[in-house]
């Protein structure tokens, strides 16, 4: 069987980018059971309520929903169990020191397969206030309107 190449996205947490200001991102491996991997290969997972907790110099992923494998037997996994993240010691120490600051948290952004191995992209993030969310939305709309205006002018110039 040929080895997989590239990146295959399984799940993405778009709400995290809306609710948090992303400061730094990391790629971490996941410790999974066989039925979890098979369920992920079917493209089924949800990161919506997920968060990362650091305890005892280890990183753990909580509240990520990986549904039970449909052909699984009594060895099937629980859908919302905590999963260990594989990070370098220096990365864990850095995350631990930064997450102690007020308002900082660690959230999962994406779950994917990279060269056949399950990976999760986590981010050190700071919660946005309501007015920050509105400001970000306004900037996005303004950018979109200017791009539309520029493309309309270019279309007229070509015609």
Short mmCIF file of C-alpha atoms in Angstrom, two decimals:
data_model
loop_
_atom_site.label_atom_id
_atom_site.label_comp_id
_atom_site.label_asym_id
_atom_site.label_seq_id
_atom_site.Cartn_x
_atom_site.Cartn_y
_atom_site.Cartn_z
CA UNK A 1 0.00 0.00 0.00
CA UNK A 2 1.36 3.45 -0.93
CA UNK A 3 2.14 5.85 1.89
CA UNK A 4 0.01 8.98 2.08
CA UNK A 5 1.62 12.29 1.22
CA UNK A 6 0.55 15.82 2.01
CA UNK A 7 -2.07 17.21 4.35
CA UNK A 8 -5.69 16.01 4.54
CA UNK A 9 -7.94 18.25 6.65
CA UNK A 10 -10.43 16.46 8.91
CA UNK A 11 -11.93 19.25 11.04
CA UNK A 12 -11.43 22.96 11.51
CA UNK A 13 -12.43 25.28 14.35
CA UNK A 14 -13.53 28.48 12.59
CA UNK A 15 -15.22 29.78 15.72
CA UNK A 16 -11.87 29.89 17.55
CA UNK A 17 -10.47 32.38 15.04
CA UNK A 18 -13.57 34.54 15.56
CA UNK A 19 -13.60 34.36 19.37
CA UNK A 20 -9.85 34.54 20.04
CA UNK A 21 -6.86 36.59 18.98
CA UNK A 22 -4.32 34.00 17.82
CA UNK A 23 -0.87 34.74 19.24
CA UNK A 24 1.17 31.66 18.30
CA UNK A 25 0.44 28.29 16.64
CA UNK A 26 1.97 24.84 17.17
CA UNK A 27 1.63 21.48 15.46
CA UNK A 28 1.21 18.54 17.82
CA UNK A 29 0.84 14.81 17.34
CA UNK A 30 -2.00 12.88 18.96
CA UNK A 31 -2.01 9.64 20.92
CA UNK A 32 -5.00 7.76 19.50
CA UNK A 33 -6.52 4.29 19.61
CA UNK A 34 -7.17 2.27 16.45
CA UNK A 35 -10.89 2.97 16.26
CA UNK A 36 -10.26 6.72 16.68
CA UNK A 37 -7.92 6.71 13.69
CA UNK A 38 -10.46 4.81 11.58
CA UNK A 39 -13.20 7.24 12.58
CA UNK A 40 -10.95 10.20 11.71
CA UNK A 41 -10.11 8.64 8.33
CA UNK A 42 -13.85 8.78 7.59
CA UNK A 43 -13.56 12.55 8.14
CA UNK A 44 -15.68 12.75 11.26
CA UNK A 45 -14.65 14.98 14.18
CA UNK A 46 -15.61 18.24 15.90
CA UNK A 47 -13.28 20.75 17.60
CA UNK A 48 -15.96 23.24 18.67
CA UNK A 49 -15.73 22.86 22.46
CA UNK A 50 -12.11 21.68 22.52
CA UNK A 51 -9.34 23.10 24.69
CA UNK A 52 -5.83 22.12 25.78
CA UNK A 53 -4.86 21.71 29.42
CA UNK A 54 -1.29 21.43 30.68
CA UNK A 55 -0.63 19.34 33.79
CA UNK A 56 2.51 17.60 34.96
CA UNK A 57 4.56 18.80 31.97
CA UNK A 58 2.13 17.07 29.61
CA UNK A 59 -0.43 18.55 27.23
CA UNK A 60 -3.93 17.06 27.06
CA UNK A 61 -6.67 17.75 24.52
CA UNK A 62 -10.13 17.89 26.12
CA UNK A 63 -13.71 17.95 24.73
CA UNK A 64 -12.83 17.10 21.13
CA UNK A 65 -15.57 14.92 19.70
CA UNK A 66 -14.39 11.94 17.66
CA UNK A 67 -17.51 9.79 17.09
CA UNK A 68 -17.36 6.04 17.67
CA UNK A 69 -16.28 3.95 14.71
CA UNK A 70 -19.34 2.42 13.06
CA UNK A 71 -17.75 -1.04 12.54
CA UNK A 72 -16.11 -1.00 15.96
CA UNK A 73 -16.70 -3.74 18.50
CA UNK A 74 -16.46 -3.70 22.29
CA UNK A 75 -12.98 -2.13 21.85
CA UNK A 76 -14.52 1.10 20.57
CA UNK A 77 -13.40 4.38 22.16
CA UNK A 78 -15.43 6.98 24.07
CA UNK A 79 -16.29 9.98 21.92
CA UNK A 80 -15.09 12.79 24.22
CA UNK A 81 -12.16 11.29 26.09
CA UNK A 82 -9.04 13.35 26.85
CA UNK A 83 -6.18 12.71 24.45
CA UNK A 84 -2.48 13.24 25.03
CA UNK A 85 -0.66 15.68 22.75
CA UNK A 86 2.88 15.04 21.58
CA UNK A 87 4.98 18.19 21.83
CA UNK A 88 8.64 18.94 22.47
CA UNK A 89 9.56 19.78 26.08
CA UNK A 90 10.59 23.34 25.10
CA UNK A 91 7.21 23.92 23.41
CA UNK A 92 5.32 22.65 26.48
CA UNK A 93 7.39 24.88 28.79
CA UNK A 94 6.78 27.90 26.56
CA UNK A 95 3.03 27.20 26.39
CA UNK A 96 2.90 26.68 30.15
CA UNK A 97 4.55 30.02 30.92
CA UNK A 98 2.47 31.95 28.36
CA UNK A 99 -0.85 30.38 29.35
CA UNK A 100 -0.37 31.50 32.96
CA UNK A 101 -0.88 35.11 31.84
CA UNK A 102 -4.37 36.52 32.35
CA UNK A 103 -6.82 35.88 29.52
CA UNK A 104 -4.62 33.40 27.64
CA UNK A 105 -5.79 29.94 26.67
CA UNK A 106 -4.78 27.14 24.32
CA UNK A 107 -7.34 26.11 21.70
CA UNK A 108 -7.29 23.57 18.83
CA UNK A 109 -7.61 25.15 15.38
CA UNK A 110 -7.46 22.19 12.99
CA UNK A 111 -7.29 18.41 13.00
CA UNK A 112 -5.64 16.76 9.99
CA UNK A 113 -3.51 13.92 8.65
CA UNK A 114 0.01 14.88 7.63
CA UNK A 115 1.90 12.14 5.76
CA UNK A 116 -0.45 9.55 7.27
CA UNK A 117 -0.13 10.72 10.88
CA UNK A 118 -2.88 12.47 12.86
CA UNK A 119 -1.90 16.01 13.86
CA UNK A 120 -3.67 18.86 15.59
CA UNK A 121 -2.86 22.54 15.16
CA UNK A 122 -3.13 24.29 18.51
CA UNK A 123 -2.86 27.99 19.23
CA UNK A 124 -1.98 30.15 22.17
CA UNK A 125 -4.85 32.62 22.11
CA UNK A 126 -6.30 35.54 24.00
CA UNK A 127 -10.06 36.00 24.27
CA UNK A 128 -11.56 38.85 22.27
CA UNK A 129 -14.02 41.30 23.73
CA UNK A 130 -17.32 41.91 21.92
CA UNK A 131 -16.12 45.20 20.43
CA UNK A 132 -12.96 43.48 19.13
CA UNK A 133 -15.13 40.95 17.29
CA UNK A 134 -17.18 43.75 15.73
CA UNK A 135 -14.00 45.60 14.73
CA UNK A 136 -12.60 42.46 13.05
CA UNK A 137 -15.88 41.93 11.17
CA UNK A 138 -15.91 45.57 10.04
CA UNK A 139 -12.31 45.33 8.77
CA UNK A 140 -13.17 42.14 6.88
CA UNK A 141 -16.19 43.79 5.23
CA UNK A 142 -14.17 46.89 4.30
CA UNK A 143 -11.45 44.72 2.74
CA UNK A 144 -14.07 42.80 0.76
CA UNK A 145 -15.71 46.03 -0.50
CA UNK A 146 -12.39 47.52 -1.64
CA UNK A 147 -11.50 44.29 -3.47
CA UNK A 148 -14.90 44.36 -5.22
CA UNK A 149 -14.43 48.00 -6.23
CA UNK A 150 -10.93 47.33 -7.59
CA UNK A 151 -12.11 44.31 -9.59
CA UNK A 152 -15.05 46.32 -10.99
CA UNK A 153 -12.69 49.06 -12.17
CA UNK A 154 -10.39 46.47 -13.77
CA UNK A 155 -13.33 44.87 -15.57
CA UNK A 156 -14.36 48.27 -17.00
CA UNK A 157 -10.79 48.94 -18.13
CA UNK A 158 -10.64 45.61 -20.00
CA UNK A 159 -13.96 46.22 -21.75
#
